[in-house]
Amino acid sequence: MELLKGRGWNFGDNMDTDAIVSGRFLDAPVEEAARHVFESIRPGFVDEVREGDVIVAGANFGCGSSRESAPEALKTLGIGCVVAESFGRIFFRNAIAIGLPAMVCAGVSERFNDGDTARVDVEKATVENLASGSSFAAEPLSGEMLLILESGGIMEVLKSMMGEER
Amino acid sequence: MGKTITEKILAWHAGRDEVRPGELLGARVDLALANDITAPLAIEAFRAMGAERVFDPSRVALVPDHFAPARDIPAAENCALIRDFARQQGLEHYYEVGRVGIEHVLLPEEGLVLPGELIVGADSHTCTYGALGAFSTGMGSTDLAMAMALGEVWLRVPESMRLRYEGELKPWIGGKDLILHTIGSIGVDGARYRAMEFCGPAIDALSMEGRFTMANMAVEAGAKNGIFAVDAKTRAWLEKRARRDYRAFESDPDAVYEEEITFDVGALEPQVAFPHLPSNVRPISQAGEVKIDQVVIGSCTNGWLEDMETAAGILEGREVHPHVRTIIFPGTPRIKLEMIRRGWMETFIRAGAVVSTPTCGPCLGGHMGVIAAGERAVSTTNRNFVGRMGHKEGEVYLAGPAVAAASAVTGRLTDPREVMGG
């Protein structure tokens, strides 16, 4: 996988999936849901975020519901990667499944200001803050997860599995 | 080395003698579930992956409960999409409005989720069925599509933690107070990725409904699943409901737990989670003066007959405060019918409460009780995140049905003992 580089956006602990995509938008197309990401806690975020930006978060990012539209909306906005101290498990599983890299990285949230440039090597599991020069070791993803991310999501893997079933 | 209930269920479903925490498994699924907001994406993924038929039409359940009866045109389109899919696939467990209930109350009532089974659902509160000694967990729509097509999922075996509850509960204290107290103690990520195994004398004495409430909120502590051992109460509850034979597992005496916590709950007061996290818990005596605008009683957490009985006992002969809207959501049509038979519908209507059809609507700010800026709700639901029930400047206070009903009467967050004496 190529190196990811983008501006970091720092979020705190326990960012829940309702904050990412409110329940009101759960029957809307993901493009519409994406226009309201973090609206309740950080109004204006969607106007500032750019393709390739990185979310840097504290503990338990994406806790709460199983809504797949949460990682999907972040991906739709152009977020290249989410780096967090830890993740809610369903969000993490969904993020990998839809092809949004999610990295667990201790200490990262205290060492990033909004706008600092982040460089993430998903395969080598490293995260750098190019503004401050600090670097962090993330928890490596399993071979299966890397394969899913390289394929652009689990759907491609499932298609080939269904092909073998026949 | 001894094994936990969770490890034994997963080993059985992976066709293995034993499994260890941390292992990745392919496991057989007994039931796959989705609702009207998660099924459409799952069906889309099911088709995109090239699947044509579900693995077993008797083991896929579709429950339109979130925005149904359809709140608007997009919701109606989603309901139509899953209705068509259910017919085309010949699904045995699709529930139309009129028969539909809130999924995690409905499926246990229907006898479709049983001890020892592995159940996955595209809904985070799928963990509710752990009350029956099943392994059940929530996942996303794409993962669910795989379960619908192949009858299999990939799972990492969770580490288990054992939570033991000592003491005898005081009046008005139930499963909701126990689980709020637990989440308040360990935090919203205190059980992240783990299996929460609940045990102890207070659990033995707890009703099945109380156990469902506790298992339901395991995910609010970050857990993969919550689980209870099967006992005489479980078997009695299943006697007239179970549609299949089942297999009850129990943890070995030398099973390995990553963490063990004991709570003495003999003196526990009613618990309330303040905004905006389910872990922001205080005993009611420390709640202070909190005026409220709305009370919600019901949902997949507290929409059981026992919860309705508690609320009816408090509202009988009393009136809802004139400044409060009280909305009651029984979990299923069968529960609602029983409420009519027992006279509680009249109790609620005379008290000035409204009784809705079963729906998840207000819990996630969908419909049927959305709150405005500056409003406060006392709710028996499971989440109080910013904007969860509507406007981002609204506030949700989570509590059990006794606190909710007492608060409906006084118009402020209230200890049920203040209204009922004792």
PDB file of N, CA and C in Angstrom, chain B residues 9-97:
ATOM      1  N   ILE B   9     -18.947 -22.037  23.125  1.00  0.00           N
ATOM      2  CA  ILE B   9     -19.909 -21.842  22.023  1.00  0.00           C
ATOM      3  C   ILE B   9     -19.155 -21.612  20.710  1.00  0.00           C
ATOM      4  N   LEU B  10     -18.116 -20.793  20.773  1.00  0.00           N
ATOM      5  CA  LEU B  10     -17.372 -20.495  19.540  1.00  0.00           C
ATOM      6  C   LEU B  10     -16.648 -21.743  19.024  1.00  0.00           C
ATOM      7  N   ALA B  11     -16.088 -22.533  19.928  1.00  0.00           N
ATOM      8  CA  ALA B  11     -15.406 -23.766  19.493  1.00  0.00           C
ATOM      9  C   ALA B  11     -16.400 -24.680  18.780  1.00  0.00           C
ATOM     10  N   TRP B  12     -17.558 -24.852  19.368  1.00  0.00           N
ATOM     11  CA  TRP B  12     -18.581 -25.722  18.774  1.00  0.00           C
ATOM     12  C   TRP B  12     -18.942 -25.251  17.358  1.00  0.00           C
ATOM     13  N   HIS B  13     -19.100 -23.931  17.222  1.00  0.00           N
ATOM     14  CA  HIS B  13     -19.523 -23.403  15.917  1.00  0.00           C
ATOM     15  C   HIS B  13     -18.393 -23.344  14.900  1.00  0.00           C
ATOM     16  N   ALA B  14     -17.152 -23.502  15.380  1.00  0.00           N
ATOM     17  CA  ALA B  14     -16.021 -23.540  14.446  1.00  0.00           C
ATOM     18  C   ALA B  14     -15.609 -24.985  14.166  1.00  0.00           C
ATOM     19  N   GLY B  15     -16.341 -25.936  14.770  1.00  0.00           N
ATOM     20  CA  GLY B  15     -16.009 -27.342  14.556  1.00  0.00           C
ATOM     21  C   GLY B  15     -14.687 -27.729  15.191  1.00  0.00           C
ATOM     22  N   ARG B  16     -14.390 -27.108  16.339  1.00  0.00           N
ATOM     23  CA  ARG B  16     -13.101 -27.340  16.990  1.00  0.00           C
ATOM     24  C   ARG B  16     -13.325 -27.890  18.398  1.00  0.00           C
ATOM     25  N   ASP B  17     -12.327 -28.563  18.936  1.00  0.00           N
ATOM     26  CA  ASP B  17     -12.408 -29.044  20.312  1.00  0.00           C
ATOM     27  C   ASP B  17     -12.319 -27.884  21.297  1.00  0.00           C
ATOM     28  N   GLU B  18     -11.413 -26.972  21.010  1.00  0.00           N
ATOM     29  CA  GLU B  18     -11.307 -25.801  21.875  1.00  0.00           C
ATOM     30  C   GLU B  18     -10.700 -24.629  21.116  1.00  0.00           C
ATOM     31  N   VAL B  19     -10.950 -23.438  21.636  1.00  0.00           N
ATOM     32  CA  VAL B  19     -10.366 -22.232  21.028  1.00  0.00           C
ATOM     33  C   VAL B  19      -9.764 -21.378  22.140  1.00  0.00           C
ATOM     34  N   ARG B  20      -8.859 -20.485  21.736  1.00  0.00           N
ATOM     35  CA  ARG B  20      -8.207 -19.596  22.698  1.00  0.00           C
ATOM     36  C   ARG B  20      -8.508 -18.148  22.356  1.00  0.00           C
ATOM     37  N   PRO B  21      -8.569 -17.291  23.370  1.00  0.00           N
ATOM     38  CA  PRO B  21      -8.782 -15.865  23.095  1.00  0.00           C
ATOM     39  C   PRO B  21      -7.723 -15.325  22.131  1.00  0.00           C
ATOM     40  N   GLY B  22      -8.168 -14.494  21.210  1.00  0.00           N
ATOM     41  CA  GLY B  22      -7.241 -13.902  20.246  1.00  0.00           C
ATOM     42  C   GLY B  22      -7.216 -14.626  18.909  1.00  0.00           C
ATOM     43  N   GLU B  23      -7.675 -15.886  18.893  1.00  0.00           N
ATOM     44  CA  GLU B  23      -7.693 -16.628  17.626  1.00  0.00           C
ATOM     45  C   GLU B  23      -8.753 -16.072  16.684  1.00  0.00           C
ATOM     46  N   LEU B  24      -8.449 -16.114  15.377  1.00  0.00           N
ATOM     47  CA  LEU B  24      -9.461 -15.775  14.366  1.00  0.00           C
ATOM     48  C   LEU B  24     -10.104 -17.065  13.879  1.00  0.00           C
ATOM     49  N   LEU B  25     -11.437 -17.085  13.820  1.00  0.00           N
ATOM     50  CA  LEU B  25     -12.157 -18.301  13.452  1.00  0.00           C
ATOM     51  C   LEU B  25     -13.148 -18.033  12.333  1.00  0.00           C
ATOM     52  N   GLY B  26     -13.393 -19.025  11.522  1.00  0.00           N
ATOM     53  CA  GLY B  26     -14.586 -19.039  10.694  1.00  0.00           C
ATOM     54  C   GLY B  26     -15.620 -19.838  11.471  1.00  0.00           C
ATOM     55  N   ALA B  27     -16.790 -19.268  11.715  1.00  0.00           N
ATOM     56  CA  ALA B  27     -17.764 -19.958  12.568  1.00  0.00           C
ATOM     57  C   ALA B  27     -19.142 -19.992  11.911  1.00  0.00           C
ATOM     58  N   ARG B  28     -19.850 -21.078  12.163  1.00  0.00           N
ATOM     59  CA  ARG B  28     -21.202 -21.308  11.642  1.00  0.00           C
ATOM     60  C   ARG B  28     -22.196 -20.418  12.399  1.00  0.00           C
ATOM     61  N   VAL B  29     -23.151 -19.854  11.656  1.00  0.00           N
ATOM     62  CA  VAL B  29     -24.127 -18.933  12.234  1.00  0.00           C
ATOM     63  C   VAL B  29     -25.485 -19.622  12.352  1.00  0.00           C
ATOM     64  N   ASP B  30     -26.137 -19.485  13.509  1.00  0.00           N
ATOM     65  CA  ASP B  30     -27.478 -20.060  13.670  1.00  0.00           C
ATOM     66  C   ASP B  30     -28.575 -19.123  13.195  1.00  0.00           C
ATOM     67  N   LEU B  31     -28.339 -17.817  13.352  1.00  0.00           N
ATOM     68  CA  LEU B  31     -29.332 -16.842  12.891  1.00  0.00           C
ATOM     69  C   LEU B  31     -28.617 -15.548  12.526  1.00  0.00           C
ATOM     70  N   ALA B  32     -28.999 -14.981  11.374  1.00  0.00           N
ATOM     71  CA  ALA B  32     -28.463 -13.684  10.946  1.00  0.00           C
ATOM     72  C   ALA B  32     -29.625 -12.706  10.870  1.00  0.00           C
ATOM     73  N   LEU B  33     -29.414 -11.526  11.413  1.00  0.00           N
ATOM     74  CA  LEU B  33     -30.506 -10.563  11.604  1.00  0.00           C
ATOM     75  C   LEU B  33     -30.136  -9.194  11.059  1.00  0.00           C
ATOM     76  N   ALA B  34     -31.105  -8.525  10.439  1.00  0.00           N
ATOM     77  CA  ALA B  34     -30.907  -7.117  10.066  1.00  0.00           C
ATOM     78  C   ALA B  34     -32.232  -6.390  10.176  1.00  0.00           C
ATOM     79  N   ASN B  35     -32.172  -5.059  10.237  1.00  0.00           N
ATOM     80  CA  ASN B  35     -33.385  -4.251  10.375  1.00  0.00           C
ATOM     81  C   ASN B  35     -33.534  -3.314   9.175  1.00  0.00           C
ATOM     82  N   ASP B  36     -34.510  -2.433   9.227  1.00  0.00           N
ATOM     83  CA  ASP B  36     -34.819  -1.614   8.050  1.00  0.00           C
ATOM     84  C   ASP B  36     -33.763  -0.564   7.726  1.00  0.00           C
ATOM     85  N   ILE B  37     -32.842  -0.268   8.666  1.00  0.00           N
ATOM     86  CA  ILE B  37     -31.777   0.677   8.282  1.00  0.00           C
ATOM     87  C   ILE B  37     -30.479  -0.030   7.919  1.00  0.00           C
ATOM     88  N   THR B  38     -30.314  -1.274   8.361  1.00  0.00           N
ATOM     89  CA  THR B  38     -29.064  -1.980   8.017  1.00  0.00           C
ATOM     90  C   THR B  38     -29.259  -3.025   6.924  1.00  0.00           C
ATOM     91  N   ALA B  39     -30.489  -3.568   6.780  1.00  0.00           N
ATOM     92  CA  ALA B  39     -30.711  -4.609   5.761  1.00  0.00           C
ATOM     93  C   ALA B  39     -30.529  -4.092   4.328  1.00  0.00           C
ATOM     94  N   PRO B  40     -30.989  -2.868   4.004  1.00  0.00           N
ATOM     95  CA  PRO B  40     -30.828  -2.439   2.606  1.00  0.00           C
ATOM     96  C   PRO B  40     -29.367  -2.494   2.132  1.00  0.00           C
ATOM     97  N   LEU B  41     -28.440  -2.006   2.965  1.00  0.00           N
ATOM     98  CA  LEU B  41     -27.009  -2.070   2.609  1.00  0.00           C
ATOM     99  C   LEU B  41     -26.534  -3.518   2.533  1.00  0.00           C
ATOM    100  N   ALA B  42     -27.037  -4.351   3.442  1.00  0.00           N
ATOM    101  CA  ALA B  42     -26.624  -5.761   3.456  1.00  0.00           C
ATOM    102  C   ALA B  42     -27.123  -6.463   2.186  1.00  0.00           C
ATOM    103  N   ILE B  43     -28.335  -6.135   1.776  1.00  0.00           N
ATOM    104  CA  ILE B  43     -28.897  -6.757   0.566  1.00  0.00           C
ATOM    105  C   ILE B  43     -28.110  -6.302  -0.671  1.00  0.00           C
ATOM    106  N   GLU B  44     -27.754  -5.026  -0.669  1.00  0.00           N
ATOM    107  CA  GLU B  44     -26.940  -4.498  -1.771  1.00  0.00           C
ATOM    108  C   GLU B  44     -25.598  -5.241  -1.833  1.00  0.00           C
ATOM    109  N   ALA B  45     -24.971  -5.425  -0.664  1.00  0.00           N
ATOM    110  CA  ALA B  45     -23.684  -6.128  -0.619  1.00  0.00           C
ATOM    111  C   ALA B  45     -23.851  -7.602  -1.005  1.00  0.00           C
ATOM    112  N   PHE B  46     -24.952  -8.199  -0.551  1.00  0.00           N
ATOM    113  CA  PHE B  46     -25.266  -9.604  -0.868  1.00  0.00           C
ATOM    114  C   PHE B  46     -25.312  -9.798  -2.383  1.00  0.00           C
ATOM    115  N   ARG B  47     -25.968  -8.869  -3.063  1.00  0.00           N
ATOM    116  CA  ARG B  47     -26.072  -8.975  -4.527  1.00  0.00           C
ATOM    117  C   ARG B  47     -24.737  -8.674  -5.192  1.00  0.00           C
ATOM    118  N   ALA B  48     -24.034  -7.649  -4.656  1.00  0.00           N
ATOM    119  CA  ALA B  48     -22.761  -7.252  -5.272  1.00  0.00           C
ATOM    120  C   ALA B  48     -21.728  -8.369  -5.184  1.00  0.00           C
ATOM    121  N   MET B  49     -21.796  -9.168  -4.116  1.00  0.00           N
ATOM    122  CA  MET B  49     -20.812 -10.246  -4.000  1.00  0.00           C
ATOM    123  C   MET B  49     -21.169 -11.446  -4.865  1.00  0.00           C
ATOM    124  N   GLY B  50     -22.316 -11.371  -5.538  1.00  0.00           N
ATOM    125  CA  GLY B  50     -22.695 -12.427  -6.473  1.00  0.00           C
ATOM    126  C   GLY B  50     -23.527 -13.529  -5.837  1.00  0.00           C
ATOM    127  N   ALA B  51     -24.029 -13.286  -4.616  1.00  0.00           N
ATOM    128  CA  ALA B  51     -24.877 -14.291  -3.963  1.00  0.00           C
ATOM    129  C   ALA B  51     -26.265 -14.283  -4.594  1.00  0.00           C
ATOM    130  N   GLU B  52     -26.897 -15.436  -4.656  1.00  0.00           N
ATOM    131  CA  GLU B  52     -28.254 -15.511  -5.215  1.00  0.00           C
ATOM    132  C   GLU B  52     -29.280 -15.922  -4.168  1.00  0.00           C
ATOM    133  N   ARG B  53     -28.926 -16.894  -3.322  1.00  0.00           N
ATOM    134  CA  ARG B  53     -29.860 -17.356  -2.290  1.00  0.00           C
ATOM    135  C   ARG B  53     -29.224 -17.240  -0.909  1.00  0.00           C
ATOM    136  N   VAL B  54     -30.053 -16.940   0.098  1.00  0.00           N
ATOM    137  CA  VAL B  54     -29.538 -16.949   1.465  1.00  0.00           C
ATOM    138  C   VAL B  54     -29.217 -18.391   1.861  1.00  0.00           C
ATOM    139  N   PHE B  55     -28.328 -18.563   2.835  1.00  0.00           N
ATOM    140  CA  PHE B  55     -27.855 -19.918   3.164  1.00  0.00           C
ATOM    141  C   PHE B  55     -28.976 -20.794   3.680  1.00  0.00           C
ATOM    142  N   ASP B  56     -29.973 -20.193   4.347  1.00  0.00           N
ATOM    143  CA  ASP B  56     -31.099 -20.962   4.887  1.00  0.00           C
ATOM    144  C   ASP B  56     -32.239 -19.975   5.163  1.00  0.00           C
ATOM    145  N   PRO B  57     -33.349 -20.073   4.425  1.00  0.00           N
ATOM    146  CA  PRO B  57     -34.435 -19.086   4.595  1.00  0.00           C
ATOM    147  C   PRO B  57     -35.082 -19.125   5.979  1.00  0.00           C
ATOM    148  N   SER B  58     -34.793 -20.159   6.775  1.00  0.00           N
ATOM    149  CA  SER B  58     -35.365 -20.198   8.124  1.00  0.00           C
ATOM    150  C   SER B  58     -34.406 -19.589   9.153  1.00  0.00           C
ATOM    151  N   ARG B  59     -33.227 -19.153   8.683  1.00  0.00           N
ATOM    152  CA  ARG B  59     -32.222 -18.655   9.628  1.00  0.00           C
ATOM    153  C   ARG B  59     -31.741 -17.235   9.298  1.00  0.00           C
ATOM    154  N   VAL B  60     -32.549 -16.529   8.537  1.00  0.00           N
ATOM    155  CA  VAL B  60     -32.285 -15.113   8.297  1.00  0.00           C
ATOM    156  C   VAL B  60     -33.537 -14.358   8.735  1.00  0.00           C
ATOM    157  N   ALA B  61     -33.392 -13.419   9.645  1.00  0.00           N
ATOM    158  CA  ALA B  61     -34.543 -12.645  10.132  1.00  0.00           C
ATOM    159  C   ALA B  61     -34.393 -11.181   9.709  1.00  0.00           C
ATOM    160  N   LEU B  62     -35.449 -10.636   9.119  1.00  0.00           N
ATOM    161  CA  LEU B  62     -35.473  -9.207   8.763  1.00  0.00           C
ATOM    162  C   LEU B  62     -36.597  -8.543   9.553  1.00  0.00           C
ATOM    163  N   VAL B  63     -36.230  -7.508  10.304  1.00  0.00           N
ATOM    164  CA  VAL B  63     -37.172  -6.887  11.244  1.00  0.00           C
ATOM    165  C   VAL B  63     -37.226  -5.377  10.999  1.00  0.00           C
ATOM    166  N   PRO B  64     -38.250  -4.915  10.277  1.00  0.00           N
ATOM    167  CA  PRO B  64     -38.355  -3.456  10.056  1.00  0.00           C
ATOM    168  C   PRO B  64     -38.910  -2.758  11.294  1.00  0.00           C
ATOM    169  N   ASP B  65     -38.007  -2.299  12.166  1.00  0.00           N
ATOM    170  CA  ASP B  65     -38.455  -1.723  13.434  1.00  0.00           C
ATOM    171  C   ASP B  65     -37.951  -0.299  13.688  1.00  0.00           C
ATOM    172  N   HIS B  66     -36.951   0.167  12.916  1.00  0.00           N
ATOM    173  CA  HIS B  66     -36.354   1.457  13.273  1.00  0.00           C
ATOM    174  C   HIS B  66     -37.203   2.656  12.824  1.00  0.00           C
ATOM    175  N   PHE B  67     -37.407   2.752  11.530  1.00  0.00           N
ATOM    176  CA  PHE B  67     -38.184   3.886  11.008  1.00  0.00           C
ATOM    177  C   PHE B  67     -39.532   3.415  10.458  1.00  0.00           C
ATOM    178  N   ALA B  68     -40.039   2.307  10.999  1.00  0.00           N
ATOM    179  CA  ALA B  68     -41.327   1.763  10.574  1.00  0.00           C
ATOM    180  C   ALA B  68     -42.305   1.812  11.742  1.00  0.00           C
ATOM    181  N   PRO B  69     -43.617   2.018  11.509  1.00  0.00           N
ATOM    182  CA  PRO B  69     -44.223   2.342  10.218  1.00  0.00           C
ATOM    183  C   PRO B  69     -43.483   3.526   9.570  1.00  0.00           C
ATOM    184  N   ALA B  70     -43.272   3.425   8.262  1.00  0.00           N
ATOM    185  CA  ALA B  70     -42.368   4.325   7.560  1.00  0.00           C
ATOM    186  C   ALA B  70     -42.594   5.789   7.941  1.00  0.00           C
ATOM    187  N   ARG B  71     -41.504   6.457   8.350  1.00  0.00           N
ATOM    188  CA  ARG B  71     -41.621   7.849   8.809  1.00  0.00           C
ATOM    189  C   ARG B  71     -41.614   8.813   7.639  1.00  0.00           C
ATOM    190  N   ASP B  72     -41.027   8.403   6.510  1.00  0.00           N
ATOM    191  CA  ASP B  72     -40.955   9.286   5.346  1.00  0.00           C
ATOM    192  C   ASP B  72     -40.713   8.429   4.103  1.00  0.00           C
ATOM    193  N   ILE B  73     -40.538   9.071   2.968  1.00  0.00           N
ATOM    194  CA  ILE B  73     -40.425   8.304   1.726  1.00  0.00           C
ATOM    195  C   ILE B  73     -39.150   7.446   1.673  1.00  0.00           C
ATOM    196  N   PRO B  74     -37.979   7.975   2.041  1.00  0.00           N
ATOM    197  CA  PRO B  74     -36.797   7.084   2.040  1.00  0.00           C
ATOM    198  C   PRO B  74     -36.983   5.850   2.934  1.00  0.00           C
ATOM    199  N   ALA B  75     -37.624   6.028   4.094  1.00  0.00           N
ATOM    200  CA  ALA B  75     -37.862   4.884   4.981  1.00  0.00           C
ATOM    201  C   ALA B  75     -38.818   3.892   4.320  1.00  0.00           C
ATOM    202  N   ALA B  76     -39.832   4.411   3.649  1.00  0.00           N
ATOM    203  CA  ALA B  76     -40.788   3.542   2.954  1.00  0.00           C
ATOM    204  C   ALA B  76     -40.091   2.746   1.849  1.00  0.00           C
ATOM    205  N   GLU B  77     -39.173   3.415   1.157  1.00  0.00           N
ATOM    206  CA  GLU B  77     -38.422   2.725   0.089  1.00  0.00           C
ATOM    207  C   GLU B  77     -37.564   1.605   0.679  1.00  0.00           C
ATOM    208  N   ASN B  78     -36.934   1.885   1.817  1.00  0.00           N
ATOM    209  CA  ASN B  78     -36.113   0.852   2.465  1.00  0.00           C
ATOM    210  C   ASN B  78     -36.965  -0.335   2.901  1.00  0.00           C
ATOM    211  N   CYS B  79     -38.126  -0.034   3.491  1.00  0.00           N
ATOM    212  CA  CYS B  79     -39.011  -1.118   3.928  1.00  0.00           C
ATOM    213  C   CYS B  79     -39.472  -1.941   2.727  1.00  0.00           C
ATOM    214  N   ALA B  80     -39.766  -1.252   1.624  1.00  0.00           N
ATOM    215  CA  ALA B  80     -40.208  -1.966   0.409  1.00  0.00           C
ATOM    216  C   ALA B  80     -39.098  -2.878  -0.106  1.00  0.00           C
ATOM    217  N   LEU B  81     -37.873  -2.358  -0.039  1.00  0.00           N
ATOM    218  CA  LEU B  81     -36.729  -3.138  -0.541  1.00  0.00           C
ATOM    219  C   LEU B  81     -36.556  -4.436   0.259  1.00  0.00           C
ATOM    220  N   ILE B  82     -36.660  -4.339   1.582  1.00  0.00           N
ATOM    221  CA  ILE B  82     -36.433  -5.563   2.361  1.00  0.00           C
ATOM    222  C   ILE B  82     -37.643  -6.495   2.287  1.00  0.00           C
ATOM    223  N   ARG B  83     -38.834  -5.923   2.134  1.00  0.00           N
ATOM    224  CA  ARG B  83     -40.045  -6.745   1.959  1.00  0.00           C
ATOM    225  C   ARG B  83     -39.921  -7.578   0.686  1.00  0.00           C
ATOM    226  N   ASP B  84     -39.494  -6.926  -0.398  1.00  0.00           N
ATOM    227  CA  ASP B  84     -39.339  -7.637  -1.675  1.00  0.00           C
ATOM    228  C   ASP B  84     -38.288  -8.739  -1.563  1.00  0.00           C
ATOM    229  N   PHE B  85     -37.193  -8.416  -0.890  1.00  0.00           N
ATOM    230  CA  PHE B  85     -36.114  -9.394  -0.726  1.00  0.00           C
ATOM    231  C   PHE B  85     -36.611 -10.591   0.089  1.00  0.00           C
ATOM    232  N   ALA B  86     -37.349 -10.300   1.166  1.00  0.00           N
ATOM    233  CA  ALA B  86     -37.866 -11.378   2.025  1.00  0.00           C
ATOM    234  C   ALA B  86     -38.787 -12.307   1.238  1.00  0.00           C
ATOM    235  N   ARG B  87     -39.632 -11.725   0.380  1.00  0.00           N
ATOM    236  CA  ARG B  87     -40.548 -12.552  -0.421  1.00  0.00           C
ATOM    237  C   ARG B  87     -39.797 -13.350  -1.458  1.00  0.00           C
ATOM    238  N   GLN B  88     -38.872 -12.675  -2.126  1.00  0.00           N
ATOM    239  CA  GLN B  88     -38.117 -13.325  -3.199  1.00  0.00           C
ATOM    240  C   GLN B  88     -37.292 -14.490  -2.643  1.00  0.00           C
ATOM    241  N   GLN B  89     -36.767 -14.323  -1.422  1.00  0.00           N
ATOM    242  CA  GLN B  89     -35.929 -15.371  -0.825  1.00  0.00           C
ATOM    243  C   GLN B  89     -36.750 -16.374  -0.009  1.00  0.00           C
ATOM    244  N   GLY B  90     -38.035 -16.111   0.141  1.00  0.00           N
ATOM    245  CA  GLY B  90     -38.872 -17.009   0.944  1.00  0.00           C
ATOM    246  C   GLY B  90     -38.476 -17.044   2.414  1.00  0.00           C
ATOM    247  N   LEU B  91     -38.088 -15.889   2.950  1.00  0.00           N
ATOM    248  CA  LEU B  91     -37.657 -15.851   4.348  1.00  0.00           C
ATOM    249  C   LEU B  91     -38.820 -16.157   5.288  1.00  0.00           C
ATOM    250  N   GLU B  92     -38.581 -17.030   6.260  1.00  0.00           N
ATOM    251  CA  GLU B  92     -39.649 -17.400   7.202  1.00  0.00           C
ATOM    252  C   GLU B  92     -39.836 -16.347   8.281  1.00  0.00           C
ATOM    253  N   HIS B  93     -38.803 -15.550   8.523  1.00  0.00           N
ATOM    254  CA  HIS B  93     -38.888 -14.619   9.650  1.00  0.00           C
ATOM    255  C   HIS B  93     -38.740 -13.171   9.203  1.00  0.00           C
ATOM    256  N   TYR B  94     -39.695 -12.747   8.404  1.00  0.00           N
ATOM    257  CA  TYR B  94     -39.853 -11.334   8.072  1.00  0.00           C
ATOM    258  C   TYR B  94     -41.120 -10.887   8.787  1.00  0.00           C
ATOM    259  N   TYR B  95     -41.084  -9.734   9.409  1.00  0.00           N
ATOM    260  CA  TYR B  95     -42.223  -9.300  10.221  1.00  0.00           C
ATOM    261  C   TYR B  95     -42.789  -7.992   9.696  1.00  0.00           C
ATOM    262  N   GLU B  96     -43.997  -8.036   9.236  1.00  0.00           N
ATOM    263  CA  GLU B  96     -44.654  -6.845   8.703  1.00  0.00           C
ATOM    264  C   GLU B  96     -45.199  -5.990   9.856  1.00  0.00           C
ATOM    265  N   VAL B  97     -45.338  -4.686   9.591  1.00  0.00           N
ATOM    266  CA  VAL B  97     -45.971  -3.789  10.560  1.00  0.00           C
ATOM    267  C   VAL B  97     -47.301  -4.411  10.998  1.00  0.00           C
TER     268      VAL B  97
END
